[in-house]
Amino acid sequence: MHRLKELDVLRGFAALNVMLYHYTTRYFEIFQIQNQPKFEWYFGHHGVELFFMISGFVIFMSLQNVKNIKEFILKRAIRLYPAYWICILITLFISAVYSIPRSNDFSSFQILMNFTMIQGIFEIPNIDGVYWSLLPELFFYFLMGTLYYLNFLKNIKIIAIIWLIWMILNKSGLFPFGEYFLNLKYGMFFLAGIFFYNLKFKKGAIVDHLIVLSCLFTAIYVNGETYNLIIYPVWFATFYLFIGGKLSYFNWAPLLFLGSISYPLYLLHQNIGYALITYLYTYFPNYFIVILSTSLMMFLLAWLVIKYLENPLSLFLKHKFLSNLNLSEKSKITTDLNHFSHKNALEKSR
């Protein structure tokens, strides 16, 4: 299946939303800075929910195109962990060189646990605050992988209804079990992504629309902030535009670039960004200039991570661990490796 550029645009938009929230709102809340700029982007606080919807769509799509559970696990691990490990090392290095505000003095055990991505289960602090959202992703991957292995994905509609009812009962206090491990706070966004996939590629019936709308109302009920009455319908409407082919107008090079660096940008931007804002403000006492400069530097850092670290490492891991794929996929991986090596050789010869 060809790559959906609109999803890259949405990823970039979600990452930018979260980053702007942290830089224009959260930074000033954390450090109790009085001369807060007049502009802020509180709505970016909900960019993570858009990420979850994208994940629901992509994971369900991936499960339609894998041969077995081992392939699914390896592909997800290679997609998530290399960039994550690299970003942890960069954050730790910068934390050691510069004084990052509110950074914890992590023990060796806590650092090692952070490399697993499951540190939240054991209430071990995250090296960077944004890592919290990776655990709901892992829980969702585990659930979907289990359903795939048991051949239960054909019953996804029944599973969705049971899951949504469980979320509502849990929020109501009538069935207060499993909130953490069953994603009862954010599972409706993953579910919505699944049924948007059905609507786009499987000519979903009216029941798929009804489940999507149920996901929206459940999200508003379970996560009852006033802003959610605005933001959540916007995210769902955006996905309806996507499945209707209306987001292709936004396939612009800058937005696609932002989507291509969205994962490391998300992982790197918070603590390092706070340090940059604090440092730059001592020389340029204008928060608009400082936030703009910090954002541009984070774009550059994320791009460097993708180009020179994450891409070659991921290609190596794919070649090593996914060698039993079908020949066309294996040929593509080998071609990518050869292209990467040839491109690097050309750049060094200049």
mmCIF file of C-alpha atoms in Angstrom:
data_model
loop_
_atom_site.group_PDB
_atom_site.id
_atom_site.type_symbol
_atom_site.label_atom_id
_atom_site.label_comp_id
_atom_site.label_asym_id
_atom_site.label_seq_id
_atom_site.Cartn_x
_atom_site.Cartn_y
_atom_site.Cartn_z
ATOM 1 C CA MET A 1 0.000 0.000 0.000
ATOM 2 C CA HIS A 2 1.365 3.409 -0.985
ATOM 3 C CA ARG A 3 2.396 5.906 1.668
ATOM 4 C CA LEU A 4 -0.345 8.283 2.745
ATOM 5 C CA LYS A 5 1.224 11.734 2.674
ATOM 6 C CA GLU A 6 -1.763 13.245 4.453
ATOM 7 C CA LEU A 7 -0.901 11.198 7.544
ATOM 8 C CA ASP A 8 2.597 12.693 7.501
ATOM 9 C CA VAL A 9 1.026 16.141 7.387
ATOM 10 C CA LEU A 10 -1.188 15.260 10.357
ATOM 11 C CA ARG A 11 1.792 13.891 12.302
ATOM 12 C CA GLY A 12 3.711 17.091 11.700
ATOM 13 C CA PHE A 13 0.732 19.204 12.696
ATOM 14 C CA ALA A 14 0.256 17.185 15.910
ATOM 15 C CA ALA A 15 3.948 17.499 16.844
ATOM 16 C CA LEU A 16 3.922 21.235 16.137
ATOM 17 C CA ASN A 17 0.790 21.626 18.261
ATOM 18 C CA VAL A 18 2.382 19.918 21.254
ATOM 19 C CA MET A 19 5.623 21.859 20.877
ATOM 20 C CA LEU A 20 3.863 25.230 20.687
ATOM 21 C CA TYR A 21 1.816 24.355 23.758
ATOM 22 C CA HIS A 22 4.960 23.555 25.726
ATOM 23 C CA TYR A 23 6.782 26.688 24.568
ATOM 24 C CA THR A 24 3.979 29.240 24.788
ATOM 25 C CA THR A 25 1.965 27.931 27.745
ATOM 26 C CA ARG A 26 3.448 25.074 29.746
ATOM 27 C CA TYR A 27 6.916 26.623 30.084
ATOM 28 C CA PHE A 28 5.476 29.673 31.841
ATOM 29 C CA GLU A 29 3.225 27.551 34.062
ATOM 30 C CA ILE A 30 6.087 25.330 35.198
ATOM 31 C CA PHE A 31 8.575 28.069 35.976
ATOM 32 C CA GLN A 32 5.945 30.584 37.188
ATOM 33 C CA ILE A 33 7.228 33.345 34.937
ATOM 34 C CA GLN A 34 5.220 36.518 35.340
ATOM 35 C CA ASN A 35 6.041 38.350 32.094
ATOM 36 C CA GLN A 36 4.310 35.730 29.986
ATOM 37 C CA PRO A 37 3.914 36.685 26.305
ATOM 38 C CA LYS A 38 0.499 37.693 25.049
ATOM 39 C CA PHE A 39 0.346 34.731 22.686
ATOM 40 C CA GLU A 40 -0.191 31.166 23.831
ATOM 41 C CA TRP A 41 -1.353 27.901 22.290
ATOM 42 C CA TYR A 42 -3.194 25.967 24.961
ATOM 43 C CA PHE A 43 -5.038 23.899 22.354
ATOM 44 C CA GLY A 44 -1.745 22.169 21.556
ATOM 45 C CA HIS A 45 -2.182 20.311 24.849
ATOM 46 C CA HIS A 46 -4.455 17.959 22.882
ATOM 47 C CA GLY A 47 -2.089 17.216 20.017
ATOM 48 C CA VAL A 48 -1.336 13.833 21.591
ATOM 49 C CA GLU A 49 -4.905 12.653 21.016
ATOM 50 C CA LEU A 50 -4.424 13.308 17.305
ATOM 51 C CA PHE A 51 -1.276 11.163 17.446
ATOM 52 C CA PHE A 52 -3.340 8.361 19.000
ATOM 53 C CA MET A 53 -5.922 8.544 16.209
ATOM 54 C CA ILE A 54 -3.163 8.346 13.611
ATOM 55 C CA SER A 55 -1.705 5.330 15.443
ATOM 56 C CA GLY A 56 -5.052 3.546 15.448
ATOM 57 C CA PHE A 57 -5.319 4.031 11.685
ATOM 58 C CA VAL A 58 -1.711 3.039 10.940
ATOM 59 C CA ILE A 59 -1.526 0.005 13.253
ATOM 60 C CA PHE A 60 -4.756 -1.459 11.917
ATOM 61 C CA MET A 61 -3.482 -0.841 8.375
ATOM 62 C CA SER A 62 -0.165 -2.519 9.244
ATOM 63 C CA LEU A 63 -1.932 -5.596 10.555
ATOM 64 C CA GLN A 64 -3.622 -6.030 7.180
ATOM 65 C CA ASN A 65 -0.204 -6.332 5.537
ATOM 66 C CA VAL A 66 1.922 -8.536 7.819
ATOM 67 C CA LYS A 67 2.370 -12.288 7.504
ATOM 68 C CA ASN A 68 2.641 -13.108 11.202
ATOM 69 C CA ILE A 69 2.843 -11.622 14.688
ATOM 70 C CA LYS A 70 6.654 -11.746 14.691
ATOM 71 C CA GLU A 71 6.806 -9.458 11.677
ATOM 72 C CA PHE A 72 4.396 -7.019 13.316
ATOM 73 C CA ILE A 73 6.420 -6.894 16.551
ATOM 74 C CA LEU A 74 9.744 -6.419 14.742
ATOM 75 C CA LYS A 75 8.402 -3.665 12.500
ATOM 76 C CA ARG A 76 6.887 -1.776 15.424
ATOM 77 C CA ALA A 77 10.041 -2.146 17.518
ATOM 78 C CA ILE A 78 12.257 -0.895 14.686
ATOM 79 C CA ARG A 79 9.896 2.006 14.101
ATOM 80 C CA LEU A 80 9.787 3.106 17.752
ATOM 81 C CA TYR A 81 12.975 2.195 19.562
ATOM 82 C CA PRO A 82 15.988 3.388 17.498
ATOM 83 C CA ALA A 83 14.839 7.024 17.398
ATOM 84 C CA TYR A 84 13.733 6.801 21.028
ATOM 85 C CA TRP A 85 17.132 5.511 22.208
ATOM 86 C CA ILE A 86 18.945 8.170 20.200
ATOM 87 C CA CYS A 87 16.771 10.942 21.630
ATOM 88 C CA ILE A 88 17.300 9.687 25.191
ATOM 89 C CA LEU A 89 21.075 9.797 24.695
ATOM 90 C CA ILE A 90 20.926 13.312 23.240
ATOM 91 C CA THR A 91 18.717 14.539 26.077
ATOM 92 C CA LEU A 92 21.000 12.965 28.696
ATOM 93 C CA PHE A 93 24.078 14.472 27.045
ATOM 94 C CA ILE A 94 22.614 17.975 26.882
ATOM 95 C CA SER A 95 21.363 17.592 30.475
ATOM 96 C CA ALA A 96 24.930 16.819 31.552
ATOM 97 C CA VAL A 97 26.457 19.732 29.636
ATOM 98 C CA TYR A 98 23.826 22.362 30.399
ATOM 99 C CA SER A 99 21.578 22.925 33.379
ATOM 100 C CA ILE A 100 18.144 21.974 32.098
ATOM 101 C CA PRO A 101 15.398 23.412 34.317
ATOM 102 C CA ARG A 102 13.491 20.808 36.348
ATOM 103 C CA SER A 103 15.579 17.915 35.011
ATOM 104 C CA ASN A 104 15.854 15.105 37.521
ATOM 105 C CA ASP A 105 19.050 13.578 38.813
ATOM 106 C CA PHE A 106 18.369 10.121 37.421
ATOM 107 C CA SER A 107 19.974 6.999 38.813
ATOM 108 C CA SER A 108 21.583 4.446 36.496
ATOM 109 C CA PHE A 109 18.643 2.100 37.100
ATOM 110 C CA GLN A 110 16.107 4.792 36.182
ATOM 111 C CA ILE A 111 18.014 5.593 32.999
ATOM 112 C CA LEU A 112 18.164 1.926 32.004
ATOM 113 C CA MET A 113 14.445 1.525 32.675
ATOM 114 C CA ASN A 114 13.725 4.544 30.479
ATOM 115 C CA PHE A 115 15.377 2.699 27.590
ATOM 116 C CA THR A 116 12.667 0.009 27.871
ATOM 117 C CA MET A 117 9.864 2.552 27.332
ATOM 118 C CA ILE A 118 7.801 0.831 30.067
ATOM 119 C CA GLN A 119 9.183 2.829 33.000
ATOM 120 C CA GLY A 120 5.763 4.348 33.650
ATOM 121 C CA ILE A 121 4.374 0.971 34.705
ATOM 122 C CA PHE A 122 6.757 1.014 37.664
ATOM 123 C CA GLU A 123 6.232 4.737 38.393
ATOM 124 C CA ILE A 124 9.815 5.517 37.394
ATOM 125 C CA PRO A 125 10.115 9.146 36.237
ATOM 126 C CA ASN A 126 10.544 9.850 32.539
ATOM 127 C CA ILE A 127 13.803 11.432 31.418
ATOM 128 C CA ASP A 128 11.633 13.778 29.380
ATOM 129 C CA GLY A 129 8.004 14.454 30.232
ATOM 130 C CA VAL A 130 6.682 13.719 26.736
ATOM 131 C CA TYR A 131 7.632 10.044 27.068
ATOM 132 C CA TRP A 132 4.418 9.428 29.040
ATOM 133 C CA SER A 133 2.432 9.065 25.803
ATOM 134 C CA LEU A 134 4.563 6.197 24.526
ATOM 135 C CA LEU A 135 3.167 3.785 27.110
ATOM 136 C CA PRO A 136 -0.459 4.049 25.922
ATOM 137 C CA GLU A 137 0.936 3.396 22.433
ATOM 138 C CA LEU A 138 2.670 0.240 23.643
ATOM 139 C CA PHE A 139 -0.467 -0.966 25.433
ATOM 140 C CA PHE A 140 -2.412 -0.461 22.218
ATOM 141 C CA TYR A 141 0.202 -2.325 20.160
ATOM 142 C CA PHE A 142 0.088 -5.211 22.634
ATOM 143 C CA LEU A 143 -3.715 -5.348 22.499
ATOM 144 C CA MET A 144 -3.852 -5.246 18.706
ATOM 145 C CA GLY A 145 -1.061 -7.781 18.368
ATOM 146 C CA THR A 146 -2.921 -10.113 20.720
ATOM 147 C CA LEU A 147 -6.182 -9.721 18.794
ATOM 148 C CA TYR A 148 -4.332 -10.380 15.551
ATOM 149 C CA TYR A 149 -2.626 -13.477 16.966
ATOM 150 C CA LEU A 150 -5.952 -14.846 18.247
ATOM 151 C CA ASN A 151 -7.642 -14.023 14.927
ATOM 152 C CA PHE A 152 -10.099 -11.742 16.721
ATOM 153 C CA LEU A 153 -9.683 -8.664 14.490
ATOM 154 C CA LYS A 154 -12.602 -9.888 12.401
ATOM 155 C CA ASN A 155 -14.725 -9.106 15.473
ATOM 156 C CA ILE A 156 -13.359 -5.579 15.877
ATOM 157 C CA LYS A 157 -16.831 -4.002 15.893
ATOM 158 C CA ILE A 158 -17.973 -6.104 18.856
ATOM 159 C CA ILE A 159 -14.666 -5.476 20.618
ATOM 160 C CA ALA A 160 -15.028 -1.736 20.020
ATOM 161 C CA ILE A 161 -18.515 -1.632 21.531
ATOM 162 C CA ILE A 162 -17.393 -3.575 24.617
ATOM 163 C CA TRP A 163 -14.308 -1.352 24.985
ATOM 164 C CA LEU A 164 -16.315 1.879 24.727
ATOM 165 C CA ILE A 165 -18.904 0.668 27.254
ATOM 166 C CA TRP A 166 -16.052 -0.276 29.605
ATOM 167 C CA MET A 167 -14.610 3.251 29.271
ATOM 168 C CA ILE A 168 -17.940 4.842 30.148
ATOM 169 C CA LEU A 169 -18.578 2.520 33.103
ATOM 170 C CA ASN A 170 -15.051 3.111 34.378
ATOM 171 C CA LYS A 171 -15.463 6.878 34.214
ATOM 172 C CA SER A 172 -18.826 6.588 35.970
ATOM 173 C CA GLY A 173 -17.231 4.606 38.785
ATOM 174 C CA LEU A 174 -19.432 1.575 38.088
ATOM 175 C CA PHE A 175 -16.574 -0.617 36.891
ATOM 176 C CA PRO A 176 -13.317 0.899 38.184
ATOM 177 C CA PHE A 177 -10.933 -1.679 36.758
ATOM 178 C CA GLY A 178 -8.274 -1.663 34.049
ATOM 179 C CA GLU A 179 -8.073 2.073 33.347
ATOM 180 C CA TYR A 180 -4.298 2.080 32.979
ATOM 181 C CA PHE A 181 -3.546 -1.133 31.115
ATOM 182 C CA LEU A 182 -6.644 -1.110 28.910
ATOM 183 C CA ASN A 183 -6.231 2.506 27.782
ATOM 184 C CA LEU A 184 -9.643 3.468 29.118
ATOM 185 C CA LYS A 185 -8.709 7.164 29.047
ATOM 186 C CA TYR A 186 -7.384 7.318 25.476
ATOM 187 C CA GLY A 187 -8.485 4.068 23.831
ATOM 188 C CA MET A 188 -11.377 5.742 22.039
ATOM 189 C CA PHE A 189 -8.917 7.720 19.889
ATOM 190 C CA PHE A 190 -7.111 4.561 18.784
ATOM 191 C CA LEU A 191 -10.488 2.983 18.068
ATOM 192 C CA ALA A 192 -11.566 5.967 15.995
ATOM 193 C CA GLY A 193 -8.434 5.586 13.871
ATOM 194 C CA ILE A 194 -9.294 1.928 13.253
ATOM 195 C CA PHE A 195 -12.770 2.717 12.010
ATOM 196 C CA PHE A 196 -11.575 5.635 9.919
ATOM 197 C CA TYR A 197 -9.373 3.052 8.201
ATOM 198 C CA ASN A 198 -12.446 0.923 7.553
ATOM 199 C CA LEU A 199 -14.283 3.919 6.150
ATOM 200 C CA LYS A 200 -11.423 4.814 3.828
ATOM 201 C CA PHE A 201 -10.341 1.408 2.543
ATOM 202 C CA LYS A 202 -13.127 -1.066 3.297
ATOM 203 C CA LYS A 203 -16.168 0.993 2.325
ATOM 204 C CA GLY A 204 -17.374 0.994 5.897
ATOM 205 C CA ALA A 205 -21.067 0.759 6.623
ATOM 206 C CA ILE A 206 -23.243 3.036 8.768
ATOM 207 C CA VAL A 207 -22.154 1.107 11.865
ATOM 208 C CA ASP A 208 -18.573 2.309 11.307
ATOM 209 C CA HIS A 209 -19.783 5.919 11.310
ATOM 210 C CA LEU A 210 -21.802 5.256 14.459
ATOM 211 C CA ILE A 211 -18.770 3.773 16.237
ATOM 212 C CA VAL A 212 -16.646 6.777 15.209
ATOM 213 C CA LEU A 213 -19.263 9.144 16.632
ATOM 214 C CA SER A 214 -19.475 7.004 19.775
ATOM 215 C CA CYS A 215 -15.705 7.365 20.126
ATOM 216 C CA LEU A 216 -16.082 11.146 19.922
ATOM 217 C CA PHE A 217 -18.821 11.337 22.559
ATOM 218 C CA THR A 218 -16.954 8.897 24.804
ATOM 219 C CA ALA A 219 -13.800 11.010 24.514
ATOM 220 C CA ILE A 220 -15.700 14.149 25.524
ATOM 221 C CA TYR A 221 -17.339 12.352 28.451
ATOM 222 C CA VAL A 222 -14.208 10.591 29.753
ATOM 223 C CA ASN A 223 -11.844 13.544 29.304
ATOM 224 C CA GLY A 224 -14.201 16.269 30.436
ATOM 225 C CA GLU A 225 -12.318 19.534 29.855
ATOM 226 C CA THR A 226 -14.247 22.442 28.420
ATOM 227 C CA TYR A 227 -11.746 22.790 25.572
ATOM 228 C CA ASN A 228 -12.474 19.210 24.513
ATOM 229 C CA LEU A 229 -15.891 20.293 23.265
ATOM 230 C CA ILE A 230 -13.995 22.213 20.598
ATOM 231 C CA ILE A 231 -10.777 20.287 20.018
ATOM 232 C CA TYR A 232 -12.094 16.727 19.790
ATOM 233 C CA PRO A 233 -14.743 17.494 17.138
ATOM 234 C CA VAL A 234 -12.036 19.320 15.179
ATOM 235 C CA TRP A 235 -9.739 16.262 15.253
ATOM 236 C CA PHE A 236 -12.575 13.940 14.171
ATOM 237 C CA ALA A 237 -13.693 16.353 11.440
ATOM 238 C CA THR A 238 -10.089 16.533 10.227
ATOM 239 C CA PHE A 239 -9.999 12.754 9.886
ATOM 240 C CA TYR A 240 -13.265 12.819 7.968
ATOM 241 C CA LEU A 241 -11.643 15.306 5.581
ATOM 242 C CA PHE A 242 -8.679 12.956 5.301
ATOM 243 C CA ILE A 243 -10.713 9.868 4.399
ATOM 244 C CA GLY A 244 -12.666 11.999 1.949
ATOM 245 C CA GLY A 245 -9.469 12.990 0.154
ATOM 246 C CA LYS A 246 -9.752 16.650 1.116
ATOM 247 C CA LEU A 247 -6.412 16.954 2.915
ATOM 248 C CA SER A 248 -4.350 16.357 -0.232
ATOM 249 C CA TYR A 249 -4.413 20.141 -0.717
ATOM 250 C CA PHE A 250 -2.061 20.388 2.274
ATOM 251 C CA ASN A 251 0.622 18.078 0.880
ATOM 252 C CA TRP A 252 3.089 20.950 0.795
ATOM 253 C CA ALA A 253 6.825 20.335 1.100
ATOM 254 C CA PRO A 254 7.220 22.230 4.441
ATOM 255 C CA LEU A 255 4.353 20.291 6.042
ATOM 256 C CA LEU A 256 5.627 16.971 4.676
ATOM 257 C CA PHE A 257 9.082 17.817 6.028
ATOM 258 C CA LEU A 258 7.562 18.519 9.423
ATOM 259 C CA GLY A 259 5.807 15.164 9.294
ATOM 260 C CA SER A 260 9.038 13.372 8.396
ATOM 261 C CA ILE A 261 10.769 14.700 11.534
ATOM 262 C CA SER A 262 7.715 14.580 13.818
ATOM 263 C CA TYR A 263 8.793 11.613 15.966
ATOM 264 C CA PRO A 264 12.247 12.888 17.035
ATOM 265 C CA LEU A 265 10.848 16.422 17.208
ATOM 266 C CA TYR A 266 8.249 15.222 19.687
ATOM 267 C CA LEU A 267 10.790 13.259 21.740
ATOM 268 C CA LEU A 268 13.420 16.008 21.872
ATOM 269 C CA HIS A 269 11.594 19.298 22.054
ATOM 270 C CA GLN A 270 10.474 19.627 25.688
ATOM 271 C CA ASN A 271 13.415 19.614 28.107
ATOM 272 C CA ILE A 272 15.971 20.744 25.542
ATOM 273 C CA GLY A 273 13.574 23.423 24.352
ATOM 274 C CA TYR A 274 13.028 24.716 27.877
ATOM 275 C CA ALA A 275 16.798 24.989 28.326
ATOM 276 C CA LEU A 276 17.148 26.877 25.050
ATOM 277 C CA ILE A 277 14.333 29.290 25.887
ATOM 278 C CA THR A 278 15.885 30.038 29.288
ATOM 279 C CA TYR A 279 19.356 30.482 27.789
ATOM 280 C CA LEU A 280 18.349 32.578 24.771
ATOM 281 C CA TYR A 281 16.119 34.901 26.788
ATOM 282 C CA THR A 282 19.170 36.180 28.705
ATOM 283 C CA TYR A 283 20.510 37.536 25.390
ATOM 284 C CA PHE A 284 17.277 38.342 23.531
ATOM 285 C CA PRO A 285 14.595 39.436 26.021
ATOM 286 C CA ASN A 286 11.760 38.925 23.559
ATOM 287 C CA TYR A 287 9.812 35.684 23.933
ATOM 288 C CA PHE A 288 8.474 35.733 20.378
ATOM 289 C CA ILE A 289 12.013 35.766 18.957
ATOM 290 C CA VAL A 290 13.228 33.243 21.534
ATOM 291 C CA ILE A 291 10.405 30.756 20.906
ATOM 292 C CA LEU A 292 10.766 31.093 17.129
ATOM 293 C CA SER A 293 14.543 30.582 17.356
ATOM 294 C CA THR A 294 14.138 27.601 19.688
ATOM 295 C CA SER A 295 11.585 26.003 17.361
ATOM 296 C CA LEU A 296 13.878 26.386 14.342
ATOM 297 C CA MET A 297 16.780 24.846 16.250
ATOM 298 C CA MET A 298 14.605 21.901 17.294
ATOM 299 C CA PHE A 299 13.542 21.371 13.660
ATOM 300 C CA LEU A 300 17.219 21.240 12.701
ATOM 301 C CA LEU A 301 18.122 18.845 15.518
ATOM 302 C CA ALA A 302 15.238 16.504 14.666
ATOM 303 C CA TRP A 303 16.240 16.509 10.998
ATOM 304 C CA LEU A 304 19.859 15.687 11.863
ATOM 305 C CA VAL A 305 18.672 12.788 14.031
ATOM 306 C CA ILE A 306 16.500 11.411 11.228
ATOM 307 C CA LYS A 307 19.062 11.832 8.444
ATOM 308 C CA TYR A 308 22.299 10.782 10.103
ATOM 309 C CA LEU A 309 21.280 8.538 12.996
ATOM 310 C CA GLU A 310 17.767 7.077 12.945
ATOM 311 C CA ASN A 311 17.480 6.311 9.211
ATOM 312 C CA PRO A 312 20.756 4.382 8.874
ATOM 313 C CA LEU A 313 20.179 2.513 12.155
ATOM 314 C CA SER A 314 16.624 1.549 11.183
ATOM 315 C CA LEU A 315 17.743 0.394 7.737
ATOM 316 C CA PHE A 316 20.443 -1.759 9.312
ATOM 317 C CA LEU A 317 17.957 -3.317 11.753
ATOM 318 C CA LYS A 318 15.428 -3.971 8.986
ATOM 319 C CA HIS A 319 18.077 -5.655 6.874
ATOM 320 C CA LYS A 320 19.238 -7.772 9.823
ATOM 321 C CA PHE A 321 15.943 -8.804 11.388
ATOM 322 C CA LEU A 322 13.424 -8.673 8.532
ATOM 323 C CA SER A 323 15.400 -10.747 6.050
ATOM 324 C CA ASN A 324 12.601 -13.326 5.925
ATOM 325 C CA LEU A 325 10.147 -10.904 4.340
ATOM 326 C CA ASN A 326 8.828 -11.426 0.855
ATOM 327 C CA LEU A 327 11.336 -10.735 -1.902
ATOM 328 C CA SER A 328 9.873 -7.385 -2.957
ATOM 329 C CA GLU A 329 10.094 -6.008 0.584
ATOM 330 C CA LYS A 330 13.581 -7.454 1.083
ATOM 331 C CA SER A 331 14.669 -5.958 -2.239
ATOM 332 C CA LYS A 332 13.314 -2.569 -1.176
ATOM 333 C CA ILE A 333 15.287 -2.675 2.095
ATOM 334 C CA THR A 334 18.485 -3.633 0.216
ATOM 335 C CA THR A 335 17.881 -0.877 -2.344
ATOM 336 C CA ASP A 336 17.391 1.661 0.434
ATOM 337 C CA LEU A 337 20.645 0.561 2.092
ATOM 338 C CA ASN A 338 22.551 0.779 -1.198
ATOM 339 C CA HIS A 339 21.034 4.177 -1.956
ATOM 340 C CA PHE A 340 21.944 5.466 1.500
ATOM 341 C CA SER A 341 25.551 4.226 1.181
ATOM 342 C CA HIS A 342 25.906 5.643 -2.332
ATOM 343 C CA LYS A 343 24.491 9.003 -1.277
ATOM 344 C CA ASN A 344 26.887 9.215 1.662
ATOM 345 C CA ALA A 345 29.816 8.354 -0.612
ATOM 346 C CA LEU A 346 28.852 11.123 -3.010
ATOM 347 C CA GLU A 347 28.532 13.640 -0.195
ATOM 348 C CA LYS A 348 31.974 12.709 1.174
ATOM 349 C CA SER A 349 33.559 13.030 -2.278
ATOM 350 C CA ARG A 350 32.404 16.610 -2.712
#
